[in-house]
Coordinates of C-alpha atoms in Angstrom, one line a residue:
M1 CA 7.8 -18.1 10.9
W2 CA 8.3 -19.0 7.2
R3 CA 4.4 -19.0 6.8
T4 CA 4.3 -15.5 8.5
G5 CA 7.1 -14.3 6.0
R6 CA 5.3 -15.5 3.0
V7 CA 2.1 -13.8 4.2
L8 CA 3.5 -10.6 4.8
A9 CA 5.6 -10.7 1.4
G10 CA 2.1 -11.5 -0.6
L11 CA 0.4 -8.9 1.2
A12 CA 3.2 -6.1 0.4
I13 CA 3.0 -7.3 -3.2
A14 CA -0.7 -7.2 -3.2
L15 CA -0.7 -3.5 -1.7
F16 CA 1.9 -2.4 -4.2
L17 CA -0.2 -3.6 -7.2
L18 CA -3.3 -2.1 -5.6
F19 CA -1.7 1.3 -5.0
A20 CA 0.7 1.3 -8.0
P21 CA 1.4 4.7 -9.6
P22 CA -1.0 5.9 -12.1
A23 CA 1.7 5.6 -14.9
L24 CA 2.4 1.9 -13.9
A25 CA -1.3 1.1 -13.5
E26 CA -2.4 2.2 -17.0
G27 CA 0.6 1.1 -19.0
R28 CA 0.9 4.1 -21.0
A29 CA 3.5 4.1 -23.6
A30 CA 5.8 7.0 -24.1
P31 CA 4.9 9.1 -27.1
T32 CA 7.4 8.1 -30.0
E33 CA 9.0 10.6 -32.7
A34 CA 6.6 9.4 -35.1
S35 CA 3.6 10.4 -33.5
V36 CA 1.1 13.1 -35.5
V37 CA -0.2 16.2 -33.6
L38 CA -3.4 17.6 -35.1
A39 CA -4.2 21.3 -34.7
Q40 CA -7.3 21.8 -32.5
E41 CA -9.2 24.5 -31.0
P42 CA -8.6 24.7 -27.3
G43 CA -11.4 23.1 -25.4
P44 CA -12.7 23.8 -22.0
P45 CA -10.2 23.6 -19.2
P46 CA -9.9 20.1 -17.6
A47 CA -11.9 19.5 -14.7
P48 CA -10.1 19.2 -11.3
P49 CA -8.9 15.7 -10.4
A50 CA -11.6 13.6 -8.1
Q51 CA -8.7 11.7 -6.6
P52 CA -6.2 13.2 -4.1
P53 CA -2.9 13.8 -5.7
P54 CA -0.5 10.9 -5.9
D55 CA 1.6 12.1 -2.9
E56 CA -1.4 11.9 -0.6
R57 CA -2.5 8.6 -2.1
Q58 CA 0.9 7.2 -1.3
R59 CA 1.0 8.4 2.2
L60 CA -2.3 6.9 2.7
A61 CA -1.2 3.7 1.2
L62 CA 1.9 3.7 3.3
G63 CA -0.2 4.3 6.5
V64 CA -2.5 1.5 5.7
T65 CA 0.4 -0.9 5.1
G66 CA 2.1 0.0 8.4
V67 CA -1.2 -0.4 10.4
V68 CA -1.9 -3.8 8.6
L69 CA 1.6 -5.1 9.3
I70 CA 1.5 -4.1 13.0
A71 CA -1.8 -5.8 13.4
L72 CA -0.5 -9.0 11.7
V73 CA 2.5 -9.0 14.0
L74 CA 0.5 -8.6 17.2
L75 CA -2.1 -11.2 15.9
S76 CA 0.6 -13.7 15.1
R77 CA 2.1 -13.2 18.5
K78 CA -1.1 -13.8 20.3
L79 CA -1.7 -17.0 18.1
R80 CA 1.6 -18.3 19.5
K81 CA 0.6 -17.4 22.9
K82 CA 3.4 -14.9 23.4
A83 CA 3.4 -11.5 25.1
V84 CA 1.9 -9.1 22.7
F85 CA 3.2 -5.9 24.3
F86 CA 6.0 -7.4 26.2
V87 CA 4.3 -6.5 29.5
K88 CA 3.2 -9.0 32.1
W89 CA 0.0 -8.0 33.6
K90 CA -0.4 -8.7 37.2
K91 CA -3.7 -10.6 38.0

């Protein structure tokens, strides 16, 4: 049981690091009061983002995490030779 808990905890940490919010992943520092702003001419409008918005990415990450956790639980039950779906099949 402890081994399964450690594996699940490691998986959760790895998924968090993989799908970390962009601000945490890039390690941007907040602008300070001593920053200098240069006057520039307006450039072309920014291109639309290639990646889905963070909300959709987080939903996808949570969905994938849920599926992986369910699969791990079912696999661990099967390896311990316990009923996987708590249903006894008649032969």
